Tab-separated table of C-alpha atoms in Angstrom:
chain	number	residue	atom	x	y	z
Y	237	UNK	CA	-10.985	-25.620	-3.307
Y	238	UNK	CA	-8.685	-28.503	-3.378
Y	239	UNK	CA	-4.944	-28.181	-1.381
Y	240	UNK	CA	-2.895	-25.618	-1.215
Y	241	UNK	CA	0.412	-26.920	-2.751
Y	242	UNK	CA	3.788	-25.563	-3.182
Y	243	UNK	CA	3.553	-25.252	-6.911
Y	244	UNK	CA	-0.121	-23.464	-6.823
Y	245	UNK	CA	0.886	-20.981	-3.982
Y	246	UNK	CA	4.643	-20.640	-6.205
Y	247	UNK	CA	2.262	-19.570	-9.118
Y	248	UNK	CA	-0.269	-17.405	-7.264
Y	249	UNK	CA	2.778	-15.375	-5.507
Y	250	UNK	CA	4.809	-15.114	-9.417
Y	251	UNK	CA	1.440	-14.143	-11.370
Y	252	UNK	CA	-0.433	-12.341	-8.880
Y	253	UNK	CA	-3.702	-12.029	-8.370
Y	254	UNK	CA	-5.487	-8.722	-9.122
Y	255	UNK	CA	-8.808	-7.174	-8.722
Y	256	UNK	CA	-8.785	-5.643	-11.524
Y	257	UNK	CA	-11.718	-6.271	-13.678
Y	258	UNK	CA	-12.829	-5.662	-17.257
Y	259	UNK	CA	-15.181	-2.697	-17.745
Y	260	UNK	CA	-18.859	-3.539	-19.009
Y	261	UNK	CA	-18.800	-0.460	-20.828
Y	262	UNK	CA	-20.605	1.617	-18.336
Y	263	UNK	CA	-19.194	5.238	-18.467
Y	264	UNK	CA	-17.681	6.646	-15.190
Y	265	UNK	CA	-20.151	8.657	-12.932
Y	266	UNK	CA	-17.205	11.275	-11.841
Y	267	UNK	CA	-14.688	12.768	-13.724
Y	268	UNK	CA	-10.882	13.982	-12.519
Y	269	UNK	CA	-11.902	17.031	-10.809
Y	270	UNK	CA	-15.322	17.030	-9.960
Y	271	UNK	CA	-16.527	17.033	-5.928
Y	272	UNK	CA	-17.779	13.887	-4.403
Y	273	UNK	CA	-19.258	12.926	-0.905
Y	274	UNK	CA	-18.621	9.426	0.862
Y	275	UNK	CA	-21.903	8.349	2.288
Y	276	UNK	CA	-22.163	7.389	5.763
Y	277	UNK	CA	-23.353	4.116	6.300
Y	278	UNK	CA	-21.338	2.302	9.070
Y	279	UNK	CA	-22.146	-1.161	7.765
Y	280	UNK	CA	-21.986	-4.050	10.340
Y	281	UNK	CA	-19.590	-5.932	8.117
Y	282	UNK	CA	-16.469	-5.301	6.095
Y	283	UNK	CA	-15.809	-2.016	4.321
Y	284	UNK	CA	-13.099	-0.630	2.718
Y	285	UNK	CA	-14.712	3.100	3.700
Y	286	UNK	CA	-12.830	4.003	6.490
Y	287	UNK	CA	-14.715	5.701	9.034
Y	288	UNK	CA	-12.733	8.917	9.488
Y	289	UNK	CA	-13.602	9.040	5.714
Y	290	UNK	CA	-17.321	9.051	5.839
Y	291	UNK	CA	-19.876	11.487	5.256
Y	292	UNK	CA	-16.654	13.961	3.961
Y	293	UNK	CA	-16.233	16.354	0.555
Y	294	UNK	CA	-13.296	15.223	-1.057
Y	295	UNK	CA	-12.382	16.250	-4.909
Y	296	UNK	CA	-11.853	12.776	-7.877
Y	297	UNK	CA	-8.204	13.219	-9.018
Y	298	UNK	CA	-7.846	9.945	-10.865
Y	299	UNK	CA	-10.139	7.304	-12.042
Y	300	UNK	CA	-8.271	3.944	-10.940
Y	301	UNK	CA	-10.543	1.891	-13.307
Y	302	UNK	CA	-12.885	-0.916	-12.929
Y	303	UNK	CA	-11.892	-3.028	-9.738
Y	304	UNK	CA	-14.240	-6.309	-7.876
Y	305	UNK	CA	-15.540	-4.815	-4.708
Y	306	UNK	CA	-14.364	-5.987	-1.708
Y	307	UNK	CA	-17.270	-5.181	0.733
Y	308	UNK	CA	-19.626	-7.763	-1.870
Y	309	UNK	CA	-16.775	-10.251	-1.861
Y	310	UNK	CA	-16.855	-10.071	1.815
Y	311	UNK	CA	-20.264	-11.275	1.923
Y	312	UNK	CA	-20.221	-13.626	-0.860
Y	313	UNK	CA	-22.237	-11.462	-3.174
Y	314	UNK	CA	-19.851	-11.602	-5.735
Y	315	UNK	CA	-17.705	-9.394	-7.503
Y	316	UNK	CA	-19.732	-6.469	-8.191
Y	317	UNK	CA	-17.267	-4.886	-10.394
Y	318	UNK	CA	-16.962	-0.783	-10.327
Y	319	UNK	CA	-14.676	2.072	-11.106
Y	320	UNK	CA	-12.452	3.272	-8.326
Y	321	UNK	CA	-11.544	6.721	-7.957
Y	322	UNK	CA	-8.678	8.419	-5.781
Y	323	UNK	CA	-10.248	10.940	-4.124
Y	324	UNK	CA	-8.585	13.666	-2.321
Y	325	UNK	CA	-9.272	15.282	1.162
Y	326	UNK	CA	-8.355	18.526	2.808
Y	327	UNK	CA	-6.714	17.763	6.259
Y	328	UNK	CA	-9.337	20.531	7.227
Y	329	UNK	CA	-12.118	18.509	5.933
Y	330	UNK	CA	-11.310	15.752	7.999
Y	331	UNK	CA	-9.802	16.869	11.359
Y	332	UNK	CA	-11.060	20.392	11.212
Y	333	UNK	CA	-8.753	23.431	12.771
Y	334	UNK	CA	-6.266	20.685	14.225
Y	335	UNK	CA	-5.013	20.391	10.559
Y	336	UNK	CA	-1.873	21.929	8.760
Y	337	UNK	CA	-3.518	23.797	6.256
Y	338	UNK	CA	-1.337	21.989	3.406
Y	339	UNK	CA	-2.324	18.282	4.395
Y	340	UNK	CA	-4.272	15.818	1.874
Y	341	UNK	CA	-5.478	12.622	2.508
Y	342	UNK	CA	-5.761	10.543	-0.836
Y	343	UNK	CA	-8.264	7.322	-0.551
Y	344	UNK	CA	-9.344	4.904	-3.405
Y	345	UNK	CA	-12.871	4.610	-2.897
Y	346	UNK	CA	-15.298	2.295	-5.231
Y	347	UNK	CA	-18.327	4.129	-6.545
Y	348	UNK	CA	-20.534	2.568	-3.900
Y	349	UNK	CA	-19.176	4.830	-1.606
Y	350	UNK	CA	-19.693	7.750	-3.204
Y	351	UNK	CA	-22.625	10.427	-3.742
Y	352	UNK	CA	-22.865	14.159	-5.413
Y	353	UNK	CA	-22.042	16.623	-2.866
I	269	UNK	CA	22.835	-22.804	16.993
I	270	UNK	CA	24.326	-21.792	20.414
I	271	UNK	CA	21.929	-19.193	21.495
I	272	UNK	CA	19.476	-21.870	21.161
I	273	UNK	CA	17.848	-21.908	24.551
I	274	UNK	CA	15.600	-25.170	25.768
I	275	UNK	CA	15.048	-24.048	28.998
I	276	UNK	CA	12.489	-21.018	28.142
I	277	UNK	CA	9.246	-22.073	26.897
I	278	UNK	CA	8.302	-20.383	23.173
I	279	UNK	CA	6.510	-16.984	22.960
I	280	UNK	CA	2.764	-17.062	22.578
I	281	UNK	CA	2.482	-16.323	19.135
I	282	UNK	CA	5.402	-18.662	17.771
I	283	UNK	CA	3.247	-21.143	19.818
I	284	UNK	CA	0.231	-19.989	17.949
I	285	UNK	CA	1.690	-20.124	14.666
I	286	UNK	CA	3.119	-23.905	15.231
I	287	UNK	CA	-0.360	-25.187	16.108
I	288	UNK	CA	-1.986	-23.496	12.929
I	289	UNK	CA	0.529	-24.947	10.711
I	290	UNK	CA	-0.009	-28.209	12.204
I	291	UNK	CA	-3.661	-28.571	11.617
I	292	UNK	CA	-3.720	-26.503	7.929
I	293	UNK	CA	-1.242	-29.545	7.068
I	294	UNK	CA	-3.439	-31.789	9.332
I	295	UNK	CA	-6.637	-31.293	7.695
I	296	UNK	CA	-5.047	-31.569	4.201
I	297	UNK	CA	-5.295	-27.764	3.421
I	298	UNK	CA	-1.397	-26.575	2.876
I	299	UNK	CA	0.906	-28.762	1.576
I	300	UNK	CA	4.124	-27.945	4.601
I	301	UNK	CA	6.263	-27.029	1.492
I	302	UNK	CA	3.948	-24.452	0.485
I	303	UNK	CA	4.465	-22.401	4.018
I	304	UNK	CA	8.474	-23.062	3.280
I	305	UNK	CA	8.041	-21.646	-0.111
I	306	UNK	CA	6.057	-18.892	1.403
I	307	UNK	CA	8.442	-18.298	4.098
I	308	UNK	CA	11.779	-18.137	1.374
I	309	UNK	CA	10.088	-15.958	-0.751
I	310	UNK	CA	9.664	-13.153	2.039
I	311	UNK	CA	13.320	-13.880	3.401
I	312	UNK	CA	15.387	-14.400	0.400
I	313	UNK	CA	13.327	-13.071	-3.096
I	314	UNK	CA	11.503	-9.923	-1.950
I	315	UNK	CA	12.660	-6.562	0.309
I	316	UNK	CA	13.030	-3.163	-0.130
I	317	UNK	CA	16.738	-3.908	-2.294
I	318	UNK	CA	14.540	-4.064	-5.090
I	319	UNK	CA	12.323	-1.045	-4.535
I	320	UNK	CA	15.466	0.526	-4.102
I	321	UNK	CA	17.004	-0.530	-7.716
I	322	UNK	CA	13.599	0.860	-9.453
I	323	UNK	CA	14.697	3.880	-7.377
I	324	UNK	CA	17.976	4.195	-8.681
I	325	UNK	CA	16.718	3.442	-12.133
I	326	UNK	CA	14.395	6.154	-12.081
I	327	UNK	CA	16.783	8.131	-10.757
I	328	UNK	CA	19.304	7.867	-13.400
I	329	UNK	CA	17.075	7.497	-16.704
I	330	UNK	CA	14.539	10.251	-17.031
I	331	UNK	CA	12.775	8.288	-19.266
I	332	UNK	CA	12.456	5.364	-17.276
I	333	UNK	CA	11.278	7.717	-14.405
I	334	UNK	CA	8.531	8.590	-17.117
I	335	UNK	CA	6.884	5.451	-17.209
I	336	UNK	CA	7.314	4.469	-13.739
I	337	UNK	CA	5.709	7.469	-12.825
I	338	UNK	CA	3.055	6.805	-15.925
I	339	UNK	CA	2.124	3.641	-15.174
I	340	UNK	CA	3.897	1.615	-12.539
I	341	UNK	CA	3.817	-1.707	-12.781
I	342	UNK	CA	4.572	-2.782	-16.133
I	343	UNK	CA	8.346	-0.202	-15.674
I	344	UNK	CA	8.801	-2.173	-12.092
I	345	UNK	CA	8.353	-5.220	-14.358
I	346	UNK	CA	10.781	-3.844	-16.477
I	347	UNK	CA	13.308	-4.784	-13.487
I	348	UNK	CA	12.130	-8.114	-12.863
I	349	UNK	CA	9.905	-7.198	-9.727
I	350	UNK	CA	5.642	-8.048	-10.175
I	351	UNK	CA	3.044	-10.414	-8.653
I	352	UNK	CA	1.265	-10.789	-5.661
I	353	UNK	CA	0.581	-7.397	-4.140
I	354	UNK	CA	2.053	-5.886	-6.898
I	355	UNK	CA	-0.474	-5.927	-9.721
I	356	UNK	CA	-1.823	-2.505	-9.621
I	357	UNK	CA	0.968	-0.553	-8.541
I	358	UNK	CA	1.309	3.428	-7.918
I	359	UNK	CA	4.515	5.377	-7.774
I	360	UNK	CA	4.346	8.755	-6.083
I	361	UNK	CA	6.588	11.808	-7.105
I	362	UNK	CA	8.436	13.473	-4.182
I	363	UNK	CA	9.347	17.064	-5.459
I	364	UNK	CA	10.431	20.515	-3.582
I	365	UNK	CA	7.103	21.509	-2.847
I	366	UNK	CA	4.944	17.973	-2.110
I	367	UNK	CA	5.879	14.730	0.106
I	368	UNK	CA	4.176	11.341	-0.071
I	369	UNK	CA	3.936	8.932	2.650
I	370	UNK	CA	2.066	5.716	2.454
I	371	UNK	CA	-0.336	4.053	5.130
I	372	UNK	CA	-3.165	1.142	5.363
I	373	UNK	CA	-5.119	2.635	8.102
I	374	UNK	CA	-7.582	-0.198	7.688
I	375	UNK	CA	-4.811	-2.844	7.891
I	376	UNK	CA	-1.332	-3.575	6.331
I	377	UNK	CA	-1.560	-3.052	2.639
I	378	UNK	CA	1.933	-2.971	1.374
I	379	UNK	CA	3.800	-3.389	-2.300
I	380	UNK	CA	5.404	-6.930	-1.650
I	381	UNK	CA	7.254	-7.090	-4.784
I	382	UNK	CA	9.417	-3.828	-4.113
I	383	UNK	CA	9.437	-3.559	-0.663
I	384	UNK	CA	9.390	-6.808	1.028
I	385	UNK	CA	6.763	-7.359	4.042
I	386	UNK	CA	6.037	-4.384	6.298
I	387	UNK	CA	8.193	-2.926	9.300
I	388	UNK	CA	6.154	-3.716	12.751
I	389	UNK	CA	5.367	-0.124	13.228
I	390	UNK	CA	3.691	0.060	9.760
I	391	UNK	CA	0.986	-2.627	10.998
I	392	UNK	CA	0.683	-0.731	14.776
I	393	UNK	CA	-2.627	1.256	15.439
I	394	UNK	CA	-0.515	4.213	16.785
I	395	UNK	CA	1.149	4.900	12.961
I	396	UNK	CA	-1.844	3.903	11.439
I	397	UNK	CA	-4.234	6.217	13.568
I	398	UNK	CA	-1.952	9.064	13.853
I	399	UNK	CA	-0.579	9.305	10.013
I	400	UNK	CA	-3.239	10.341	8.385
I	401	UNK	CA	-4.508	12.586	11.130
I	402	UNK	CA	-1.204	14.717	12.201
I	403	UNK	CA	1.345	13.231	9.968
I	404	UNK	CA	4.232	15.659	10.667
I	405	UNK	CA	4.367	14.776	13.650
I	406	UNK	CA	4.435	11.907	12.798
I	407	UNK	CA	7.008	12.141	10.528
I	408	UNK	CA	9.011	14.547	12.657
I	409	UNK	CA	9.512	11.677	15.212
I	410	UNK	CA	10.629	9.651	12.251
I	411	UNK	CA	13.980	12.496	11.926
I	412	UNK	CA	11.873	13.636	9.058
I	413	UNK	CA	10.587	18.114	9.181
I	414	UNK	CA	8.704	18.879	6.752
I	415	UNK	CA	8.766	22.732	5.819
I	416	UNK	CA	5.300	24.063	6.222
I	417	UNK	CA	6.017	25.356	2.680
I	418	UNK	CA	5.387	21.471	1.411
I	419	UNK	CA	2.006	19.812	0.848
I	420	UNK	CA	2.199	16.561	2.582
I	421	UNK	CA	-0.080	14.006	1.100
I	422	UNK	CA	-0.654	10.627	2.597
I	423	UNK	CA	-1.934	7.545	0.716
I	424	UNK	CA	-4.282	5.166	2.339
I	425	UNK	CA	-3.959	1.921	0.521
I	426	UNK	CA	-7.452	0.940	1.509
I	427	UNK	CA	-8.076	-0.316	-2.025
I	428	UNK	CA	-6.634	-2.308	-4.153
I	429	UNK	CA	-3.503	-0.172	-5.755
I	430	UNK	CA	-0.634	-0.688	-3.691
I	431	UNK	CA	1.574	2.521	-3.394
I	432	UNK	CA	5.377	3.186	-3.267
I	433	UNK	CA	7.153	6.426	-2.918
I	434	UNK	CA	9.812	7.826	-5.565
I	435	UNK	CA	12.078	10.037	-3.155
I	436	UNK	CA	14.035	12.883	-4.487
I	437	UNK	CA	17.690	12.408	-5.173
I	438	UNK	CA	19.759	13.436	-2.197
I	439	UNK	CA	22.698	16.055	-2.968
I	440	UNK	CA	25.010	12.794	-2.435
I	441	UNK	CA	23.663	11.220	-5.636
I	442	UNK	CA	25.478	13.875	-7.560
I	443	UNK	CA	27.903	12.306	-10.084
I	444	UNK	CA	26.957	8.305	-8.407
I	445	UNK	CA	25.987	5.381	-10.939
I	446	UNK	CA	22.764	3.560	-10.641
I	447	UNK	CA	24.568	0.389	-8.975
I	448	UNK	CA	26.066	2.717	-5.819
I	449	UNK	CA	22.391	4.749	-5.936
I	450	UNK	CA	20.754	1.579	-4.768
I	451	UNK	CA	22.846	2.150	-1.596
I	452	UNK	CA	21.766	5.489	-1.214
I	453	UNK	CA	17.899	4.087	-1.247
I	454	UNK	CA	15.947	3.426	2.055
I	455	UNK	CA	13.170	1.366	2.893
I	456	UNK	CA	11.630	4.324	4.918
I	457	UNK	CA	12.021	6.820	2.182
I	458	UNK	CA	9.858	4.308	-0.270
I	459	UNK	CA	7.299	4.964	2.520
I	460	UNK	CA	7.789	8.374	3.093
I	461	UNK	CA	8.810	8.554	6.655
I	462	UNK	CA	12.603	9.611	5.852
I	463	UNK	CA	13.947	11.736	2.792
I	464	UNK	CA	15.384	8.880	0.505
């Protein structure tokens, strides 16, 4: 990777630089609506997972599309490039009875992270 | 500048900063125009004015609000606002009976091209911990009660889609045009910790 100049950083900040990758035609594995589970694998290195997030029952409400994965960039295994789904959790589902009963926590989560309930 | 003082040393981090710039430029790896270009950009060319204008857009052409609301970022392009942090952008309905608020809990994802860099508090563990867990509270120490009627819903931008609120249009927007709207546009409420 050569220097970091003005004009470089002038275009990287104008055109952006998104993760956003083409599909390889690979249908989704969840649909809007259907119940997912985050697995719970407390990896040693980076993860976009958070862990209040893991191991929890949360319902797809919109597939993001097909994004690079951070936790294989991370690690310099490459792109790895998956869908992305918002998934939605009850407050109940992840702080139990200290939750208002109309609280949602909405996470995009790659579909590494996910599993059928 | 008079309130220059020489006689107090710097603070740790400005100290901190000084001696990474000088050996990035050192070692050849930033040009030192390329930090000034960085540093004008966040002062002068980004900040939540121009969140607020796709605010007051949306707030005064329903169709506009449409495609914001459809697909983000090309109808925030539509103002002149994309780029970095922007590419893959979100915009969240406020209504009567939901309210959004936005967080990274992981670190201090933010929409650059609408709302600038990120308040202090936004990066703190204390907001980022206690959002997502108890966020009326949270919000309630912002001046913001939310009716337990309302679904809260909080975003954690842990991904790569970067998220902006769309308040609802206080009563005082009644009857204003899009240019005084802007004014009636907060950074806060494009988080979601303050009505609009």
């Amino acid at each position: 990777m050569g220097k970091l100049t003005a004009e470089r950083l002038a275009q990287i900040i104008e055109d952006g630089h998104s993760h956003r990758r083409e599909g390889d035609g690979t249908a989704p594995r969840f649909a809007e609506g259907q119940q997912v589970r985050t697995i719970n694998h407390h990896p040693g290195g980076h993860t976009r997972l958070p862990r209040y997030a893991m191991g929890r029952t949360g319902t797809v409400i919109r597939n993001q599309g097909v994004f690079a994965f951070a936790d294989t960039k991370a690690r310099g295994e490459g792109d790895c490039p998956q869908y992305c789904y918002a998934v939605r959790f009850e407050g109940s589902e992840l702080w139990g009875n200290a939750a208002h009963r109309r609280d949602a926590v909405i996470l995009d989560l790659w579909d590494s992270y996910l599993e059928m309930p | 500048m008079s309130g220059h003082k020489h006689n107090e040393p710097e603070s740790d981090i400005a100290l901190r900063v000084k001696a990474m710039e000088q050996l990035l430029t050192e070692k050849g790896i930033v040009e030192t125009n390329a930090i000034d270009l960085v540093a004008d950009y966040f002062e002068n060319k980004v900040g939540p004015r121009n969140g607020a204008r796709v605010v007051a857009r949306a707030w005064s052409d329903a169709d506009y609000r449409a495609r914001l609301l459809a697909d983000a970022s090309p109808a925030i392009a539509e103002l002149g606002y994309s780029g970095l942090q922007g590419e893959d952008m979100v915009v969240l309905e406020n209504t009567a009976d939901v309210h959004n608020v936005i967080v990274c809990t992981l670190c201090s994802c933010y929409p650059w091209p609408v709302l600038g860099l990120p308040p202090t508090w936004y990066k703190s563990p204390p907001y980022r911990a206690r959002i997502v867990r108890e966020p009326r509270a949270v919000l309630a120490e912002f001046g913001l009660d939310v009716s337990d009627n309302v679904e809260v819903r909080v975003w954690d931008s842990s991904a790569e889609i970067r998220y902006m609120v769309l308040p609802m249009a206080p009563d005082a927007a009644a009857g204003k045009s899009e240019e005084e709207l802007v004014d009636l546009v907060s950074r806060d409420g494009m988080i979601g910790v303050a009505a609009h």
